[in-house]
Amino acid sequence: MSEPSVSVHRLTADDFGKLAGEWQEVLESSDADPLFMSWPWLFSWWEIWGKALGLELALFGAYDTNSRLVGLAPFYLHDFLSPFGLRIRRAHFLGNAWHISPTVRTEYSSLIIKKGMGAVVTNALLAEVSRLNWHEMIVCDQLLPELSRWKKGLLLGGRKIALVPRARDFGVRVPTEGSFREWLGKLGANTRLKLYNRREYIKQKRGDLVLTRVTEEQVAVFFEHLNEFHRHRWGKNCFDDNAVAFHKKVIARLESHQLALTTLELNGKTVSVLYDILAGSSRYNLQAGFQEDFDRKVALGTLHLGYAIEECFSAESVCYYDLLAGYGKNSFYKSRFQGETVQFVTVQFARHPLMRGIYRAQAFLPEGLRRSLNRLARL
């Protein structure tokens, strides 16, 4: 059978703003992540940071012979001058601003390809991306299978490209099909105590904890609580003004049933907040904050996660509670939740001869020295 024919077009920022419906259709028919690769997430990111950081949109859409959208490659271009006078043009995947500026973290980065059209659409999109004038490409937090697909697509036509691993991180997602009680029984005794059993201790000593859903009208106050708890625990806000504006835009663009922002209240006072969003068959835990000095025997953040995971076991449409990447303050606590480990990689594709030579030479250096040189040169 002959492969389906597709055409690829570079889309403007105006096109991007009008693409919500078509974007959702192709996303739902793909294997791409339903939250981080969604139009509300990526368009809101572009609205907040695109112009502010001087980025050039490089968004490509693939269309079939009936002019239906069947694939998306959301990129942008950024130029910078290194401290050594080296001017570098980088293609970045939308949603992260690696070595440019702190924004928010976008995980599960991938192309958005309609099922059944993987190879032909991937190759068509990456061929157009490769025709752009860039020296390096940065893709943050993608899964290993996705990395393999990109590498094959970018090497088409005999192009010389060096693949440079830059970071590796791990997340955990908890399968929530079956019985919550059975899942609790598989946990270690101390983890079960923190996630669930301390509810009774609090009830006896302090009163009833009340789990409350946050409405859209309460979102601003919710983020104020989140930042307040983080200032107390970490000495700084969880989200700066731009990040708060971003999350408010995302929340406003989601369906109401997708919002799963919750608080734990004791005697009318908010003592813990959990920022979750539902998308596809997963509930994503984006952030958490809690009163750290609440009780030395109680890990409020972990206890709040227990309530959220219990809700997921009760919801037929939710198959995973995704704790995403990142470690706790003192340990990788997520690893104790009997979940599936997810590995994320951040990679750099270098095709400028000088850059390929630099990274090839760096491979012989100790890791610490290599990182120091890259940090100094902003490579």
Coordinates of C-alpha atoms in Angstrom, one line a residue:
M1 CA 0.0 0.0 0.0
S2 CA 1.2 3.5 -0.8
E3 CA 1.9 5.9 2.1
P4 CA -0.7 8.7 2.6
S5 CA 0.2 12.1 1.1
V6 CA 0.6 15.0 3.5
S7 CA 1.6 18.6 3.0
V8 CA 3.3 20.7 5.7
H9 CA 2.7 24.4 6.3
R10 CA 4.4 26.9 8.7
L11 CA 1.7 28.5 10.8
T12 CA 1.6 32.1 12.1
A13 CA 0.9 33.2 15.7
D14 CA -2.6 34.3 14.5
D15 CA -3.1 30.8 13.1
F16 CA -1.9 29.3 16.4
G17 CA -4.6 31.4 18.3
K18 CA -7.4 30.0 16.1
L19 CA -6.3 26.4 16.2
A20 CA -7.9 25.2 19.4
G21 CA -10.6 23.0 17.9
E22 CA -8.4 21.3 15.3
W23 CA -5.5 21.0 17.7
Q24 CA -7.8 19.1 20.2
E25 CA -9.1 16.8 17.5
V26 CA -5.7 15.7 16.3
L27 CA -4.4 15.5 19.9
E28 CA -7.2 13.1 20.9
S29 CA -6.4 10.9 17.9
S30 CA -2.7 10.7 18.8
D31 CA -0.5 9.2 21.5
A32 CA 0.8 12.7 22.6
D33 CA 0.3 13.8 26.1
P34 CA -3.3 15.2 26.6
L35 CA -2.2 18.0 29.0
F36 CA 1.3 19.2 28.1
M37 CA 0.8 18.9 24.4
S38 CA -2.6 20.5 24.5
W39 CA -3.5 23.8 22.9
P40 CA -4.4 25.5 26.2
W41 CA -1.1 24.6 27.7
L42 CA 1.2 25.5 24.7
F43 CA -0.7 28.5 23.4
S44 CA -0.9 30.0 27.0
W45 CA 2.9 29.4 27.3
W46 CA 3.5 31.2 24.0
E47 CA 1.2 34.1 25.0
I48 CA 3.1 34.7 28.2
W49 CA 6.7 34.1 27.2
G50 CA 6.9 34.3 23.4
K51 CA 7.1 38.0 22.9
A52 CA 8.7 38.7 26.3
L53 CA 11.7 36.5 25.5
G54 CA 12.0 37.6 21.9
L55 CA 11.2 34.2 20.4
E56 CA 10.3 33.4 16.8
L57 CA 7.4 30.9 16.4
A58 CA 8.2 27.9 14.2
L59 CA 4.9 26.0 14.4
F60 CA 4.3 23.5 11.6
G61 CA 1.0 21.7 10.7
A62 CA 0.7 18.6 8.5
Y63 CA -2.5 18.2 6.5
D64 CA -3.8 15.3 4.5
T65 CA -5.3 15.5 1.0
N66 CA -8.6 16.6 2.4
S67 CA -6.9 19.5 4.2
R68 CA -7.5 17.9 7.6
L69 CA -4.9 18.5 10.3
V70 CA -3.0 15.3 11.0
G71 CA 0.1 16.4 12.8
L72 CA 1.8 19.3 14.6
A73 CA 5.4 20.2 15.4
P74 CA 5.4 23.2 17.8
F75 CA 8.8 24.8 17.8
Y76 CA 10.4 28.3 18.2
L77 CA 13.7 29.8 17.3
H78 CA 16.0 31.8 19.6
D79 CA 19.3 33.6 18.9
F80 CA 21.9 34.3 21.6
L81 CA 25.5 35.5 21.8
S82 CA 27.7 33.4 24.1
P83 CA 30.3 35.0 26.4
F84 CA 33.0 34.1 24.0
G85 CA 31.4 35.9 21.1
L86 CA 29.9 32.8 19.5
R87 CA 26.4 33.5 18.0
I88 CA 24.2 30.5 18.2
R89 CA 20.7 30.0 16.7
R90 CA 18.7 27.3 18.5
A91 CA 15.4 25.6 17.7
H92 CA 13.5 24.8 20.9
F93 CA 10.4 22.7 21.5
L94 CA 7.5 24.9 22.7
G95 CA 6.8 24.9 26.4
N96 CA 10.4 25.1 27.8
A97 CA 13.0 27.9 27.6
W98 CA 16.1 25.9 28.3
H99 CA 19.1 28.2 29.2
I100 CA 17.0 31.2 28.2
S101 CA 14.8 32.0 31.2
P102 CA 12.8 30.2 33.9
T103 CA 9.2 29.6 32.7
V104 CA 7.2 26.5 33.7
R105 CA 8.1 22.9 33.1
T106 CA 6.5 21.1 30.1
E107 CA 6.9 17.3 30.3
Y108 CA 6.2 14.5 27.9
S109 CA 7.4 16.7 24.9
S110 CA 6.5 15.1 21.6
L111 CA 5.2 15.7 18.1
I112 CA 1.5 15.4 17.8
I113 CA 0.7 12.8 15.1
K114 CA -2.6 11.2 14.2
K115 CA -2.5 7.4 14.9
G116 CA -1.8 5.3 11.8
M117 CA 0.2 8.1 10.1
G118 CA 3.3 8.0 12.4
A119 CA 6.3 7.7 10.1
V120 CA 5.1 9.7 7.1
V121 CA 3.9 12.6 9.2
T122 CA 6.9 12.6 11.5
N123 CA 9.3 12.6 8.6
A124 CA 7.4 15.3 6.7
L125 CA 7.3 17.6 9.8
L126 CA 10.9 17.0 10.8
A127 CA 12.0 17.7 7.2
E128 CA 10.5 21.1 7.4
V129 CA 12.0 21.7 10.8
S130 CA 15.4 20.7 9.4
R131 CA 15.1 23.3 6.6
L132 CA 15.0 26.1 9.2
N133 CA 18.2 27.9 9.9
W134 CA 19.4 26.6 13.2
H135 CA 22.7 25.4 14.7
E136 CA 21.2 23.4 17.5
M137 CA 17.9 22.0 18.6
I138 CA 16.9 21.5 22.2
V139 CA 14.1 19.2 23.3
C140 CA 13.3 18.9 27.0
D141 CA 11.7 16.2 29.0
Q142 CA 10.8 13.7 26.3
L143 CA 10.5 9.9 26.6
L144 CA 13.1 7.6 25.1
P145 CA 10.8 6.1 22.4
E146 CA 10.1 9.7 21.2
L147 CA 13.8 10.5 21.2
S148 CA 14.4 7.5 18.9
R149 CA 11.7 8.7 16.4
W150 CA 13.2 12.2 16.3
K151 CA 16.7 11.0 15.8
K152 CA 15.6 8.9 12.8
G153 CA 13.6 11.8 11.3
L154 CA 16.4 14.4 11.7
L155 CA 19.0 12.1 10.1
L156 CA 17.0 11.6 6.9
G157 CA 18.9 12.6 3.8
G158 CA 22.3 11.9 5.3
R159 CA 22.3 15.0 7.5
K160 CA 25.2 15.1 10.0
I161 CA 23.8 15.7 13.5
A162 CA 25.3 15.0 16.9
L163 CA 23.1 13.9 19.6
V164 CA 24.1 15.3 23.0
P165 CA 22.4 14.1 26.2
R166 CA 21.9 17.1 28.6
A167 CA 19.7 15.9 31.4
R168 CA 17.9 12.9 32.7
D169 CA 15.1 12.9 35.3
F170 CA 12.5 10.5 36.7
G171 CA 8.9 10.7 37.5
V172 CA 6.3 8.3 38.9
R173 CA 2.7 7.6 37.9
V174 CA 0.4 5.5 40.1
P175 CA -2.0 3.1 38.3
T176 CA -5.4 3.8 39.9
E177 CA -7.5 1.0 38.5
G178 CA -8.6 -1.6 41.0
S179 CA -9.0 -1.2 44.8
F180 CA -7.6 1.7 46.8
R181 CA -7.5 -0.6 49.8
E182 CA -5.4 -3.2 48.0
W183 CA -3.0 -0.4 46.8
L184 CA -2.6 0.8 50.3
G185 CA -1.8 -2.7 51.5
K186 CA 1.1 -2.9 49.1
L187 CA 2.7 0.3 50.5
G188 CA 5.4 0.3 53.2
A189 CA 4.1 0.8 56.7
N190 CA 5.6 4.3 57.0
T191 CA 4.3 5.4 53.6
R192 CA 0.8 4.1 54.4
L193 CA 1.0 6.0 57.7
K194 CA 1.8 9.3 56.0
L195 CA -0.6 8.9 53.1
Y196 CA -3.6 7.6 55.0
N197 CA -3.5 6.5 58.6
R198 CA -2.6 9.9 60.0
R199 CA -6.1 11.0 59.1
E200 CA -7.4 9.4 62.3
Y201 CA -4.6 10.9 64.4
I202 CA -5.5 14.4 63.2
K203 CA -9.2 13.8 63.8
Q204 CA -8.5 12.8 67.4
K205 CA -6.0 15.5 68.2
R206 CA -7.1 18.5 66.1
G207 CA -10.5 17.9 64.5
D208 CA -11.9 17.0 61.1
L209 CA -9.8 17.8 58.0
V210 CA -12.1 18.9 55.1
L211 CA -11.2 18.3 51.5
T212 CA -12.6 21.0 49.3
R213 CA -12.6 21.5 45.6
V214 CA -11.5 25.0 44.4
T215 CA -13.9 26.8 42.0
E216 CA -12.7 29.0 39.2
E217 CA -13.7 32.1 41.3
Q218 CA -11.3 30.9 44.0
V219 CA -8.2 30.3 41.8
A220 CA -6.5 33.6 42.6
V221 CA -6.7 32.9 46.4
F222 CA -5.6 29.3 45.8
F223 CA -2.3 30.5 44.1
E224 CA -1.8 33.0 47.0
H225 CA -1.9 30.1 49.4
L226 CA 0.4 28.1 47.3
N227 CA 3.0 30.8 47.1
E228 CA 2.7 31.6 50.8
F229 CA 3.3 27.9 51.8
H230 CA 6.3 27.8 49.4
R231 CA 7.8 31.0 50.8
H232 CA 7.7 29.5 54.2
R233 CA 9.2 26.1 53.1
W234 CA 11.7 27.2 50.4
G235 CA 12.2 30.9 51.0
K236 CA 10.7 31.9 47.6
N237 CA 7.4 31.8 45.7
C238 CA 6.4 28.7 43.9
F239 CA 5.2 30.7 40.9
D240 CA 6.3 34.2 39.8
D241 CA 3.8 36.7 38.3
N242 CA 4.3 35.3 34.8
A243 CA 3.8 31.7 35.9
V244 CA 0.7 32.6 37.8
A245 CA -0.7 34.4 34.8
F246 CA 0.1 31.3 32.7
H247 CA -1.7 28.9 35.0
K248 CA -4.7 31.1 35.2
K249 CA -4.9 31.2 31.4
V250 CA -4.6 27.4 31.2
I251 CA -7.3 26.9 33.8
A252 CA -9.6 29.4 32.0
R253 CA -9.2 27.4 28.8
L254 CA -9.8 23.9 30.2
E255 CA -13.1 22.3 30.6
S256 CA -14.5 22.7 34.1
H257 CA -14.4 18.9 34.8
Q258 CA -10.7 19.0 34.2
L259 CA -10.0 21.2 37.2
A260 CA -9.0 19.2 40.3
L261 CA -7.5 22.0 42.5
T262 CA -8.2 21.0 46.2
T263 CA -7.5 22.3 49.7
L264 CA -7.4 20.7 53.0
E265 CA -9.0 22.8 55.7
L266 CA -9.0 22.5 59.5
N267 CA -11.4 24.7 61.5
G268 CA -12.0 26.9 58.5
K269 CA -8.3 27.5 57.9
T270 CA -6.5 26.3 54.7
V271 CA -3.5 24.1 55.7
S272 CA -2.7 22.4 52.4
V273 CA -3.3 23.0 48.6
L274 CA -2.9 20.6 45.7
Y275 CA -2.8 21.7 42.1
D276 CA -4.1 18.9 39.9
I277 CA -5.5 18.8 36.4
L278 CA -7.4 16.0 34.7
A279 CA -6.6 15.2 31.1
G280 CA -7.2 12.0 29.1
S281 CA -7.1 9.1 31.5
S282 CA -4.6 10.8 33.9
R283 CA -4.8 13.2 36.8
Y284 CA -1.6 15.3 36.9
N285 CA -0.1 16.6 40.1
L286 CA 1.5 19.9 39.1
Q287 CA 2.3 21.5 42.5
A288 CA 1.5 21.2 46.2
G289 CA 2.0 23.5 49.2
F290 CA 1.2 23.0 52.9
Q291 CA 1.7 24.4 56.3
E292 CA 5.0 22.9 57.2
D293 CA 4.8 23.4 61.0
F294 CA 1.3 22.0 61.2
D295 CA 2.3 18.9 63.3
R296 CA 5.7 17.2 63.7
K297 CA 4.0 13.8 63.3
V298 CA 2.1 14.7 60.1
A299 CA 3.4 15.2 56.5
L300 CA 0.5 17.3 55.3
G301 CA 1.6 17.2 51.7
T302 CA 1.8 13.5 51.6
L303 CA -1.6 13.1 53.4
H304 CA -3.2 15.4 50.8
L305 CA -1.8 13.2 48.0
G306 CA -3.5 10.3 49.7
Y307 CA -6.9 12.0 49.4
A308 CA -6.2 12.8 45.7
I309 CA -5.1 9.2 44.9
E310 CA -8.2 7.8 46.6
E311 CA -10.4 10.0 44.5
C312 CA -8.7 8.6 41.3
F313 CA -9.4 5.0 42.4
S314 CA -13.0 6.0 42.7
A315 CA -13.2 7.7 39.3
E316 CA -13.8 5.2 36.4
S317 CA -12.3 7.6 33.8
V318 CA -8.9 8.0 35.6
C319 CA -6.3 5.3 35.2
Y320 CA -3.2 7.1 36.5
Y321 CA -2.3 9.6 39.1
D322 CA 0.8 11.2 37.6
L323 CA 3.3 12.7 40.1
L324 CA 5.5 13.9 37.2
A325 CA 9.2 14.5 37.4
G326 CA 11.1 15.9 40.3
Y327 CA 12.3 15.1 43.8
G328 CA 11.1 16.1 47.2
K329 CA 13.0 18.3 49.6
N330 CA 14.7 15.5 51.4
S331 CA 14.1 12.3 49.3
F332 CA 12.6 10.9 46.2
Y333 CA 9.3 10.2 48.1
K334 CA 7.4 9.4 44.9
S335 CA 9.3 6.1 44.5
R336 CA 7.5 4.7 47.6
F337 CA 4.0 4.9 46.0
Q338 CA 4.0 1.6 44.1
G339 CA 3.9 3.4 40.8
E340 CA 5.5 3.1 37.4
T341 CA 8.8 5.0 36.9
V342 CA 8.9 7.4 34.0
Q343 CA 12.2 8.4 32.6
F344 CA 12.6 11.8 30.9
V345 CA 15.5 12.9 28.8
T346 CA 16.6 16.4 27.6
V347 CA 18.7 16.3 24.5
Q348 CA 20.5 18.6 22.2
F349 CA 20.8 18.0 18.4
A350 CA 23.9 19.9 17.1
R351 CA 24.4 20.2 13.3
H352 CA 26.8 23.2 13.0
P353 CA 30.3 21.7 12.3
L354 CA 31.9 23.8 15.0
M355 CA 29.3 22.9 17.6
R356 CA 29.5 19.2 16.7
G357 CA 33.3 19.4 17.2
I358 CA 33.0 21.1 20.6
Y359 CA 30.6 18.5 21.9
R360 CA 32.7 15.7 20.5
A361 CA 35.8 17.0 22.3
Q362 CA 33.8 17.4 25.5
A363 CA 32.9 13.8 25.6
F364 CA 36.5 13.1 26.8
L365 CA 36.3 15.5 29.7
P366 CA 35.1 14.6 33.2
E367 CA 31.4 15.3 33.7
G368 CA 32.0 18.0 36.3
L369 CA 34.4 19.9 34.1
R370 CA 32.2 19.6 31.1
R371 CA 29.2 21.0 33.0
S372 CA 31.3 23.9 34.3
L373 CA 32.5 24.8 30.8
N374 CA 29.0 24.6 29.3
R375 CA 27.6 26.8 32.1
L376 CA 30.4 29.4 31.5
A377 CA 29.9 29.4 27.8
R378 CA 26.1 29.0 28.0
L379 CA 26.3 25.9 25.8

